């Protein structure tokens, strides 16, 4: 069974087409800090870890971990192997971080040692990696400020090569407690002769307890599944019940091994999104769109199944799956649209744009199976507009100090994301992708935990905005739900050349970006203004204003961790934790 091509359905009620800009606010942000008695365990990349994937996986690692089950509680690991927890209840009386667990580092790893990583599995469990290849599953008890319980290791095992933990979940079925842990490695392929010679490995491990009566329950590995790809995923998470996996990456992943045995790869079932033959052609004017869809020869009007709403379209033949189905790029007028059968083998549809003028970059959101046909007038106009950018000479006016760019000198990070950038849902039973979203130009921005009982949300750039998507694995027809929008954040963050981390509050009251050193930018959602303001150009009253604030830390050390709660921002350096009081609710 081939994976179905899926498109993200934007909730237009959450978009604000009239949003103008963020207004800089000079209001001071109260900032507090705690000095650490030992440095954070920061691992520097070695000479052998030189690729872009090493930098993405380990060089940009967020060393600060937010506890989604307990508000305003953060954790990190220091150079002594201590897991430290800080819970803030009163900003002006910050206490020292409290030790909850300590492990002994393995010095034999040498240059292959990675940063220690932590994942809060549930309200009472956590997964920990020591950076040397050992995985710990810890019973934490109820965490938070009132709890001073030391964490208890109930599982500890060497998993081979060093790894970092991307995600973990805990679930109980038929009285058996199981923890699903997702591990990331960047490994050397000795048989690879092209490129960097490295590949990315995701290992999905299931650890469960034995259910014997009258015996002490012991946790052991029940299943190990390995996926392989060529790029570090921007997003990877296990479903709450451990039945599937979601991965967003620039290059595809495939299952290669299960419990040490290779998985057979079936090449006869390519994913629909990889087909190159166009099944429809379309062209547009300022007022309407003409669509031509290939249909089985001899199809009759009675056999055609056509459904059109203001925002979506579905075209098919009775008794077969829809040929074209999905959300339109923009709204149309169904009453003014029509379709006819041409030459008994194609369906021609005329769609009337509801808003005249704007050019559609695509017809159906995320669908790459169509070809856009440009009229001769449009092509001539486009050529005239772009003529000043071209020259018949390869290098008509060379600059001695700035020689022309050689494409062979470009690094991986200089290229534009490929069309294969996709969000994929894998079935844990079939070990195959079931639904694929072609993200294309939708740049990944950040991941955030909104509800700890659900999968983490991912934030993507759509045009100039940043849209937050909540995975819904229990809803196959609407597996990714648009739940929040940060106006113009996609455009704003692109100008921050020194940006290192990005995040938002779980209640979406603000989004924030931080640079490698000192500066943090806060972008608040529009809120009512107390005074009367008017737009001078448009002559209309402004009822809401979105504010931008900038905070600068009193520190010259690189920022290693960055997390947000509804009220506070937490920033970690090697020697301090800074707490910024963003909201006073």
Tab-separated table of N, CA and C in Angstrom, residues 246-399:
chain	number	residue	atom	x	y	z
A	246	UNK	N	6.189	10.187	13.813
A	246	UNK	CA	6.115	11.296	12.868
A	246	UNK	C	7.495	11.937	12.753
A	247	UNK	N	7.903	12.184	11.507
A	247	UNK	CA	9.227	12.739	11.232
A	247	UNK	C	9.100	13.837	10.181
A	248	UNK	N	9.685	15.004	10.451
A	248	UNK	CA	9.787	16.085	9.471
A	248	UNK	C	11.266	16.266	9.144
A	249	UNK	N	11.635	16.037	7.878
A	249	UNK	CA	13.040	16.092	7.495
A	249	UNK	C	13.171	16.529	6.048
A	250	UNK	N	14.355	17.005	5.698
A	250	UNK	CA	14.610	17.452	4.333
A	250	UNK	C	14.840	16.290	3.382
A	251	UNK	N	15.222	15.138	3.917
A	251	UNK	CA	15.402	13.938	3.097
A	251	UNK	C	14.689	12.773	3.769
A	252	UNK	N	14.158	11.832	2.986
A	252	UNK	CA	13.285	10.796	3.542
A	252	UNK	C	14.016	9.795	4.428
A	253	UNK	N	13.253	9.196	5.346
A	253	UNK	CA	13.735	8.124	6.204
A	253	UNK	C	13.008	6.830	5.833
A	254	UNK	N	13.710	5.695	6.008
A	254	UNK	CA	13.100	4.380	5.793
A	254	UNK	C	13.532	3.451	6.928
A	255	UNK	N	12.663	2.499	7.277
A	255	UNK	CA	13.018	1.483	8.262
A	255	UNK	C	14.026	0.526	7.627
A	256	UNK	N	15.124	0.261	8.336
A	256	UNK	CA	16.159	-0.631	7.808
A	256	UNK	C	16.347	-1.896	8.640
A	257	UNK	N	16.096	-1.809	9.956
A	257	UNK	CA	16.304	-2.994	10.809
A	257	UNK	C	15.260	-3.019	11.915
A	258	UNK	N	14.854	-4.221	12.284
A	258	UNK	CA	13.960	-4.454	13.414
A	258	UNK	C	14.539	-5.595	14.242
A	259	UNK	N	14.873	-5.300	15.486
A	259	UNK	CA	15.480	-6.293	16.387
A	259	UNK	C	16.689	-6.971	15.751
A	260	UNK	N	17.492	-6.188	15.041
A	260	UNK	CA	18.716	-6.700	14.448
A	260	UNK	C	18.562	-7.320	13.081
A	261	UNK	N	17.325	-7.517	12.608
A	261	UNK	CA	17.092	-8.137	11.304
A	261	UNK	C	16.783	-7.061	10.269
A	262	UNK	N	17.321	-7.189	9.052
A	262	UNK	CA	17.050	-6.173	8.028
A	262	UNK	C	15.602	-6.196	7.569
A	263	UNK	N	15.107	-5.015	7.203
A	263	UNK	CA	13.749	-4.876	6.694
A	263	UNK	C	13.813	-4.835	5.175
A	264	UNK	N	13.007	-5.666	4.523
A	264	UNK	CA	12.992	-5.690	3.065
A	264	UNK	C	12.363	-4.417	2.535
A	265	UNK	N	13.030	-3.807	1.575
A	265	UNK	CA	12.533	-2.590	0.948
A	265	UNK	C	11.796	-2.937	-0.332
A	266	UNK	N	10.546	-2.533	-0.428
A	266	UNK	CA	9.721	-2.803	-1.596
A	266	UNK	C	9.733	-1.565	-2.479
A	267	UNK	N	10.352	-1.686	-3.658
A	267	UNK	CA	10.461	-0.545	-4.565
A	267	UNK	C	9.304	-0.443	-5.539
A	268	UNK	N	8.424	-1.428	-5.523
A	268	UNK	CA	7.332	-1.427	-6.494
A	268	UNK	C	6.171	-0.552	-6.080
A	269	UNK	N	6.236	0.053	-4.907
A	269	UNK	CA	5.148	0.884	-4.424
A	269	UNK	C	5.660	2.275	-4.087
A	270	UNK	N	5.990	3.066	-5.072
A	270	UNK	CA	6.474	4.424	-4.769
A	270	UNK	C	5.369	5.259	-4.180
A	271	UNK	N	5.757	6.242	-3.370
A	271	UNK	CA	4.773	7.142	-2.797
A	271	UNK	C	4.183	8.010	-3.895
A	272	UNK	N	2.927	8.345	-3.737
A	272	UNK	CA	2.230	9.117	-4.747
A	272	UNK	C	2.902	10.456	-5.001
A	273	UNK	N	3.485	11.040	-3.961
A	273	UNK	CA	4.076	12.357	-4.107
A	273	UNK	C	5.339	12.330	-4.973
A	274	UNK	N	5.907	11.117	-5.246
A	274	UNK	CA	7.121	11.028	-6.026
A	274	UNK	C	6.844	10.820	-7.514
A	275	UNK	N	5.599	10.668	-7.913
A	275	UNK	CA	5.272	10.476	-9.307
A	275	UNK	C	5.593	11.756	-10.087
A	276	UNK	N	6.174	11.573	-11.267
A	276	UNK	CA	6.580	12.729	-12.055
A	276	UNK	C	5.566	13.092	-13.131
A	277	UNK	N	4.719	12.155	-13.582
A	277	UNK	CA	3.736	12.454	-14.617
A	277	UNK	C	2.679	13.390	-14.062
A	278	UNK	N	2.430	14.471	-14.769
A	278	UNK	CA	1.427	15.434	-14.344
A	278	UNK	C	0.034	14.899	-14.658
A	279	UNK	N	-0.864	14.986	-13.700
A	279	UNK	CA	-2.228	14.508	-13.918
A	279	UNK	C	-3.176	15.661	-14.213
A	280	UNK	N	-2.698	16.907	-14.040
A	280	UNK	CA	-3.538	18.039	-14.414
A	280	UNK	C	-2.658	19.231	-14.816
A	281	UNK	N	-3.250	20.135	-15.581
A	281	UNK	CA	-2.587	21.353	-16.022
A	281	UNK	C	-3.506	22.526	-15.688
A	282	UNK	N	-2.904	23.668	-15.367
A	282	UNK	CA	-3.734	24.808	-15.014
A	282	UNK	C	-3.055	26.118	-15.411
A	283	UNK	N	-3.883	27.096	-15.726
A	283	UNK	CA	-3.404	28.436	-16.005
A	283	UNK	C	-4.356	29.421	-15.348
A	284	UNK	N	-3.928	30.664	-15.214
A	284	UNK	CA	-4.731	31.625	-14.473
A	284	UNK	C	-4.612	33.016	-15.079
A	285	UNK	N	-5.641	33.814	-14.801
A	285	UNK	CA	-5.634	35.245	-15.066
A	285	UNK	C	-5.895	35.944	-13.749
A	286	UNK	N	-6.049	37.241	-13.773
A	286	UNK	CA	-6.336	37.978	-12.545
A	286	UNK	C	-7.714	37.638	-12.002
A	287	UNK	N	-8.633	37.156	-12.878
A	287	UNK	CA	-10.019	36.917	-12.458
A	287	UNK	C	-10.347	35.448	-12.230
A	288	UNK	N	-9.749	34.532	-13.015
A	288	UNK	CA	-10.177	33.141	-12.917
A	288	UNK	C	-9.023	32.184	-13.155
A	289	UNK	N	-9.338	30.885	-12.997
A	289	UNK	CA	-8.380	29.801	-13.183
A	289	UNK	C	-9.030	28.750	-14.074
A	290	UNK	N	-8.268	28.243	-15.028
A	290	UNK	CA	-8.725	27.150	-15.885
A	290	UNK	C	-7.902	25.915	-15.551
A	291	UNK	N	-8.599	24.822	-15.252
A	291	UNK	CA	-7.973	23.571	-14.819
A	291	UNK	C	-8.380	22.462	-15.773
A	292	UNK	N	-7.410	21.682	-16.223
A	292	UNK	CA	-7.669	20.547	-17.104
A	292	UNK	C	-7.126	19.289	-16.439
A	293	UNK	N	-8.028	18.336	-16.135
A	293	UNK	CA	-7.667	17.121	-15.398
A	293	UNK	C	-7.791	15.919	-16.319
A	294	UNK	N	-6.758	15.072	-16.341
A	294	UNK	CA	-6.830	13.844	-17.129
A	294	UNK	C	-7.849	12.883	-16.519
A	295	UNK	N	-8.702	12.286	-17.352
A	295	UNK	CA	-9.722	11.341	-16.916
A	295	UNK	C	-9.655	10.093	-17.793
A	296	UNK	N	-10.187	8.951	-17.321
A	296	UNK	CA	-10.231	7.752	-18.168
A	296	UNK	C	-10.982	8.032	-19.461
A	297	UNK	N	-10.448	7.516	-20.580
A	297	UNK	CA	-11.070	7.778	-21.872
A	297	UNK	C	-12.476	7.189	-21.919
A	298	UNK	N	-13.427	7.966	-22.448
A	298	UNK	CA	-14.801	7.516	-22.548
A	298	UNK	C	-15.644	7.803	-21.324
A	299	UNK	N	-15.117	8.539	-20.354
A	299	UNK	CA	-15.881	8.836	-19.152
A	299	UNK	C	-17.082	9.709	-19.500
A	300	UNK	N	-18.196	9.445	-18.843
A	300	UNK	CA	-19.419	10.204	-19.090
A	300	UNK	C	-19.676	11.200	-17.966
A	301	UNK	N	-20.587	12.128	-18.239
A	301	UNK	CA	-20.912	13.156	-17.252
A	301	UNK	C	-21.479	12.545	-15.982
A	302	UNK	N	-22.257	11.438	-16.151
A	302	UNK	CA	-22.878	10.803	-14.987
A	302	UNK	C	-21.846	10.126	-14.091
A	303	UNK	N	-20.702	9.745	-14.659
A	303	UNK	CA	-19.685	9.032	-13.871
A	303	UNK	C	-18.754	9.990	-13.119
A	304	UNK	N	-18.759	11.254	-13.504
A	304	UNK	CA	-17.864	12.232	-12.865
A	304	UNK	C	-18.421	12.615	-11.500
A	305	UNK	N	-17.547	12.601	-10.501
A	305	UNK	CA	-17.898	13.070	-9.160
A	305	UNK	C	-17.119	14.356	-8.900
A	306	UNK	N	-17.840	15.464	-8.876
A	306	UNK	CA	-17.229	16.789	-8.748
A	306	UNK	C	-17.860	17.504	-7.552
A	307	UNK	N	-16.980	17.989	-6.659
A	307	UNK	CA	-17.449	18.724	-5.486
A	307	UNK	C	-16.570	19.954	-5.300
A	308	UNK	N	-17.201	21.128	-5.200
A	308	UNK	CA	-16.465	22.384	-5.050
A	308	UNK	C	-17.109	23.229	-3.967
A	309	UNK	N	-16.288	23.649	-3.022
A	309	UNK	CA	-16.719	24.609	-2.012
A	309	UNK	C	-15.878	25.870	-2.181
A	310	UNK	N	-16.065	26.819	-1.309
A	310	UNK	CA	-15.305	28.059	-1.412
A	310	UNK	C	-13.824	27.875	-1.215
A	311	UNK	N	-13.405	26.815	-0.493
A	311	UNK	CA	-11.998	26.639	-0.157
A	311	UNK	C	-11.418	25.302	-0.577
A	312	UNK	N	-12.203	24.369	-1.109
A	312	UNK	CA	-11.693	23.042	-1.434
A	312	UNK	C	-12.320	22.523	-2.720
A	313	UNK	N	-11.662	21.508	-3.302
A	313	UNK	CA	-12.135	20.893	-4.538
A	313	UNK	C	-11.899	19.396	-4.476
A	314	UNK	N	-12.795	18.620	-5.113
A	314	UNK	CA	-12.657	17.167	-5.201
A	314	UNK	C	-13.168	16.731	-6.568
A	315	UNK	N	-12.293	16.019	-7.318
A	315	UNK	CA	-12.642	15.551	-8.654
A	315	UNK	C	-12.291	14.069	-8.745
A	316	UNK	N	-13.236	13.259	-9.227
A	316	UNK	CA	-12.975	11.838	-9.352
A	316	UNK	C	-13.988	11.167	-10.250
A	317	UNK	N	-13.879	9.843	-10.325
A	317	UNK	CA	-14.793	9.010	-11.101
A	317	UNK	C	-15.473	8.043	-10.154
A	318	UNK	N	-16.744	7.834	-10.326
A	318	UNK	CA	-17.536	6.993	-9.440
A	318	UNK	C	-16.893	5.609	-9.328
A	319	UNK	N	-16.745	5.148	-8.082
A	319	UNK	CA	-16.173	3.835	-7.828
A	319	UNK	C	-14.668	3.814	-7.672
A	320	UNK	N	-14.016	4.973	-7.826
A	320	UNK	CA	-12.561	5.055	-7.707
A	320	UNK	C	-12.192	6.193	-6.761
A	321	UNK	N	-10.974	6.160	-6.180
A	321	UNK	CA	-10.538	7.275	-5.321
A	321	UNK	C	-10.462	8.573	-6.117
A	322	UNK	N	-10.560	9.678	-5.419
A	322	UNK	CA	-10.524	10.986	-6.074
A	322	UNK	C	-9.195	11.193	-6.804
A	323	UNK	N	-9.275	11.735	-8.017
A	323	UNK	CA	-8.072	12.028	-8.798
A	323	UNK	C	-7.358	13.252	-8.236
A	324	UNK	N	-8.125	14.284	-7.882
A	324	UNK	CA	-7.576	15.517	-7.317
A	324	UNK	C	-8.467	15.949	-6.167
A	325	UNK	N	-7.861	16.144	-5.007
A	325	UNK	CA	-8.641	16.510	-3.827
A	325	UNK	C	-7.768	17.292	-2.873
A	326	UNK	N	-8.307	18.354	-2.294
A	326	UNK	CA	-7.550	19.109	-1.303
A	326	UNK	C	-8.051	20.529	-1.163
A	327	UNK	N	-7.295	21.288	-0.385
A	327	UNK	CA	-7.649	22.672	-0.099
A	327	UNK	C	-7.055	23.596	-1.152
A	328	UNK	N	-7.870	24.486	-1.700
A	328	UNK	CA	-7.405	25.446	-2.685
A	328	UNK	C	-6.510	26.495	-2.034
A	329	UNK	N	-5.619	27.088	-2.824
A	329	UNK	CA	-4.704	28.082	-2.279
A	329	UNK	C	-5.462	29.291	-1.731
A	330	UNK	N	-6.528	29.680	-2.409
A	330	UNK	CA	-7.341	30.814	-1.962
A	330	UNK	C	-8.799	30.516	-2.287
A	331	UNK	N	-9.684	31.382	-1.860
A	331	UNK	CA	-11.120	31.155	-1.998
A	331	UNK	C	-11.587	31.408	-3.432
A	332	UNK	N	-12.620	30.635	-3.830
A	332	UNK	CA	-13.257	30.810	-5.129
A	332	UNK	C	-14.759	30.968	-4.922
A	333	UNK	N	-15.463	31.347	-5.986
A	333	UNK	CA	-16.912	31.488	-5.953
A	333	UNK	C	-17.531	30.249	-6.614
A	334	UNK	N	-18.062	29.302	-5.847
A	334	UNK	CA	-18.608	28.071	-6.444
A	334	UNK	C	-19.747	28.346	-7.417
A	335	UNK	N	-20.553	29.374	-7.140
A	335	UNK	CA	-21.700	29.653	-7.998
A	335	UNK	C	-21.272	30.111	-9.393
A	336	UNK	N	-20.128	30.770	-9.491
A	336	UNK	CA	-19.666	31.285	-10.780
A	336	UNK	C	-18.681	30.348	-11.460
A	337	UNK	N	-18.460	29.156	-10.923
A	337	UNK	CA	-17.526	28.184	-11.488
A	337	UNK	C	-18.297	27.089	-12.216
A	338	UNK	N	-17.623	26.422	-13.174
A	338	UNK	CA	-18.295	25.389	-13.964
A	338	UNK	C	-17.276	24.392	-14.490
A	339	UNK	N	-17.778	23.229	-15.013
A	339	UNK	CA	-16.901	22.232	-15.600
A	339	UNK	C	-17.578	21.570	-16.800
A	340	UNK	N	-16.756	21.089	-17.768
A	340	UNK	CA	-17.248	20.373	-18.939
A	340	UNK	C	-16.269	19.244	-19.262
A	341	UNK	N	-16.750	18.229	-20.000
A	341	UNK	CA	-15.896	17.144	-20.485
A	341	UNK	C	-15.436	17.474	-21.893
A	342	UNK	N	-14.111	17.389	-22.136
A	342	UNK	CA	-13.549	17.699	-23.446
A	342	UNK	C	-12.922	16.452	-24.050
A	343	UNK	N	-13.284	16.142	-25.275
A	343	UNK	CA	-12.712	15.033	-26.038
A	343	UNK	C	-12.873	13.686	-25.337
A	344	UNK	N	-13.848	13.579	-24.418
A	344	UNK	CA	-14.163	12.338	-23.707
A	344	UNK	C	-12.973	11.766	-22.931
A	345	UNK	N	-11.948	12.595	-22.647
A	345	UNK	CA	-10.801	12.075	-21.891
A	345	UNK	C	-10.200	13.104	-20.932
A	346	UNK	N	-10.806	14.277	-20.810
A	346	UNK	CA	-10.315	15.266	-19.853
A	346	UNK	C	-11.477	16.111	-19.355
A	347	UNK	N	-11.294	16.648	-18.166
A	347	UNK	CA	-12.309	17.487	-17.529
A	347	UNK	C	-11.749	18.905	-17.426
A	348	UNK	N	-12.466	19.853	-18.004
A	348	UNK	CA	-12.019	21.242	-17.946
A	348	UNK	C	-12.881	22.004	-16.945
A	349	UNK	N	-12.228	22.624	-15.967
A	349	UNK	CA	-12.907	23.324	-14.880
A	349	UNK	C	-12.511	24.794	-14.916
A	350	UNK	N	-13.493	25.664	-14.771
A	350	UNK	CA	-13.241	27.097	-14.661
A	350	UNK	C	-13.601	27.547	-13.253
A	351	UNK	N	-12.625	28.095	-12.549
A	351	UNK	CA	-12.808	28.547	-11.170
A	351	UNK	C	-12.748	30.067	-11.137
A	352	UNK	N	-13.752	30.674	-10.562
A	352	UNK	CA	-13.799	32.124	-10.439
A	352	UNK	C	-13.169	32.545	-9.120
A	353	UNK	N	-12.076	33.327	-9.175
A	353	UNK	CA	-11.427	33.794	-7.956
A	353	UNK	C	-12.360	34.734	-7.186
A	354	UNK	N	-12.397	34.557	-5.884
A	354	UNK	CA	-13.208	35.465	-5.076
A	354	UNK	C	-12.521	36.817	-4.928
A	355	UNK	N	-11.188	36.808	-4.844
A	355	UNK	CA	-10.417	38.053	-4.779
A	355	UNK	C	-9.616	38.183	-6.064
A	356	UNK	N	-9.943	39.133	-6.892
A	356	UNK	CA	-9.257	39.314	-8.161
A	356	UNK	C	-7.889	39.967	-7.959
A	357	UNK	N	-6.938	39.554	-8.772
A	357	UNK	CA	-5.632	40.203	-8.748
A	357	UNK	C	-4.487	39.317	-8.308
A	358	UNK	N	-4.498	38.794	-7.052
A	358	UNK	CA	-3.335	38.045	-6.573
A	358	UNK	C	-3.062	36.797	-7.412
A	359	UNK	N	-1.794	36.513	-7.656
A	359	UNK	CA	-1.381	35.334	-8.415
A	359	UNK	C	-1.232	34.153	-7.461
A	360	UNK	N	-1.816	33.029	-7.829
A	360	UNK	CA	-1.709	31.818	-7.007
A	360	UNK	C	-0.396	31.102	-7.334
A	361	UNK	N	0.451	30.809	-6.351
A	361	UNK	CA	1.664	30.035	-6.623
A	361	UNK	C	1.378	28.548	-6.814
A	362	UNK	N	0.259	28.068	-6.298
A	362	UNK	CA	-0.144	26.673	-6.469
A	362	UNK	C	-1.660	26.595	-6.458
A	363	UNK	N	-2.183	25.515	-7.006
A	363	UNK	CA	-3.634	25.365	-7.106
A	363	UNK	C	-4.194	24.702	-5.863
A	364	UNK	N	-3.767	23.460	-5.604
A	364	UNK	CA	-4.181	22.704	-4.426
A	364	UNK	C	-3.002	22.657	-3.470
A	365	UNK	N	-3.227	23.040	-2.220
A	365	UNK	CA	-2.142	23.151	-1.237
A	365	UNK	C	-1.387	21.835	-1.105
A	366	UNK	N	-0.061	21.876	-1.349
A	366	UNK	CA	0.801	20.717	-1.143
A	366	UNK	C	0.772	19.705	-2.271
A	367	UNK	N	-0.043	19.901	-3.307
A	367	UNK	CA	-0.154	18.929	-4.395
A	367	UNK	C	0.823	19.314	-5.510
A	368	UNK	N	1.794	18.428	-5.782
A	368	UNK	CA	2.838	18.697	-6.775
A	368	UNK	C	2.604	17.933	-8.079
A	369	UNK	N	1.429	17.383	-8.293
A	369	UNK	CA	1.188	16.535	-9.462
A	369	UNK	C	0.671	17.321	-10.662
A	370	UNK	N	0.567	18.621	-10.545
A	370	UNK	CA	0.081	19.434	-11.642
A	370	UNK	C	1.162	20.305	-12.241
A	371	UNK	N	0.921	20.784	-13.462
A	371	UNK	CA	1.868	21.673	-14.142
A	371	UNK	C	1.181	23.003	-14.442
A	372	UNK	N	1.855	24.078	-14.068
A	372	UNK	CA	1.314	25.403	-14.318
A	372	UNK	C	1.724	25.855	-15.709
A	373	UNK	N	0.758	26.233	-16.518
A	373	UNK	CA	1.004	26.678	-17.890
A	373	UNK	C	0.854	28.196	-17.929
A	374	UNK	N	1.897	28.862	-18.369
A	374	UNK	CA	1.891	30.323	-18.424
A	374	UNK	C	1.553	30.791	-19.843
A	375	UNK	N	0.680	31.768	-19.953
A	375	UNK	CA	0.325	32.299	-21.260
A	375	UNK	C	1.500	33.081	-21.830
A	376	UNK	N	1.480	33.305	-23.146
A	376	UNK	CA	2.571	34.033	-23.802
A	376	UNK	C	2.675	35.465	-23.290
A	377	UNK	N	1.529	36.092	-23.002
A	377	UNK	CA	1.551	37.450	-22.473
A	377	UNK	C	2.189	37.487	-21.092
A	378	UNK	N	1.847	36.503	-20.254
A	378	UNK	CA	2.434	36.457	-18.905
A	378	UNK	C	3.934	36.203	-18.979
A	379	UNK	N	4.359	35.312	-19.882
A	379	UNK	CA	5.786	35.007	-20.009
A	379	UNK	C	6.567	36.225	-20.472
A	380	UNK	N	6.002	36.975	-21.442
A	380	UNK	CA	6.683	38.175	-21.938
A	380	UNK	C	6.793	39.238	-20.860
A	381	UNK	N	5.728	39.408	-20.068
A	381	UNK	CA	5.748	40.389	-18.988
A	381	UNK	C	6.771	40.015	-17.924
A	382	UNK	N	6.836	38.732	-17.582
A	382	UNK	CA	7.793	38.269	-16.583
A	382	UNK	C	9.222	38.455	-17.079
A	383	UNK	N	9.453	38.182	-18.360
A	383	UNK	CA	10.793	38.339	-18.916
A	383	UNK	C	11.242	39.804	-18.888
A	384	UNK	N	10.315	40.720	-19.182
A	384	UNK	CA	10.657	42.140	-19.138
A	384	UNK	C	11.008	42.589	-17.733
A	385	UNK	N	10.266	42.075	-16.759
A	385	UNK	CA	10.506	42.489	-15.374
A	385	UNK	C	11.836	41.976	-14.848
A	386	UNK	N	12.283	40.809	-15.341
A	386	UNK	CA	13.506	40.194	-14.818
A	386	UNK	C	14.712	40.406	-15.721
A	387	UNK	N	14.544	41.196	-16.783
A	387	UNK	CA	15.631	41.363	-17.749
A	387	UNK	C	16.871	41.977	-17.124
A	388	UNK	N	16.675	42.887	-16.167
A	388	UNK	CA	17.823	43.563	-15.560
A	388	UNK	C	18.666	42.627	-14.707
A	389	UNK	N	18.140	41.444	-14.379
A	389	UNK	CA	18.886	40.500	-13.557
A	389	UNK	C	19.752	39.561	-14.384
A	390	UNK	N	19.610	39.584	-15.700
A	390	UNK	CA	20.299	38.627	-16.543
A	390	UNK	C	21.271	39.329	-17.476
A	391	UNK	N	22.174	38.532	-18.021
A	391	UNK	CA	23.165	39.055	-18.966
A	391	UNK	C	23.559	37.936	-19.909
A	392	UNK	N	23.866	38.293	-21.152
A	392	UNK	CA	24.311	37.286	-22.097
A	392	UNK	C	25.728	36.830	-21.794
A	393	UNK	N	26.506	37.650	-21.084
A	393	UNK	CA	27.864	37.283	-20.709
A	393	UNK	C	27.838	36.503	-19.405
A	394	UNK	N	28.728	35.487	-19.327
A	394	UNK	CA	28.800	34.697	-18.106
A	394	UNK	C	29.214	35.545	-16.917
A	395	UNK	N	30.145	36.474	-17.153
A	395	UNK	CA	30.591	37.372	-16.098
A	395	UNK	C	30.932	38.709	-16.745
A	396	UNK	N	29.872	39.482	-17.054
A	396	UNK	CA	30.036	40.695	-17.841
A	396	UNK	C	30.899	41.757	-17.197
A	397	UNK	N	30.818	41.922	-15.883
A	397	UNK	CA	31.571	42.970	-15.202
A	397	UNK	C	32.165	42.399	-13.926
A	398	UNK	N	33.211	41.599	-14.044
A	398	UNK	CA	33.767	40.934	-12.856
A	398	UNK	C	34.391	41.928	-11.899
A	399	UNK	N	34.266	41.614	-10.624
A	399	UNK	CA	34.868	42.424	-9.573
A	399	UNK	C	36.102	41.684	-9.077
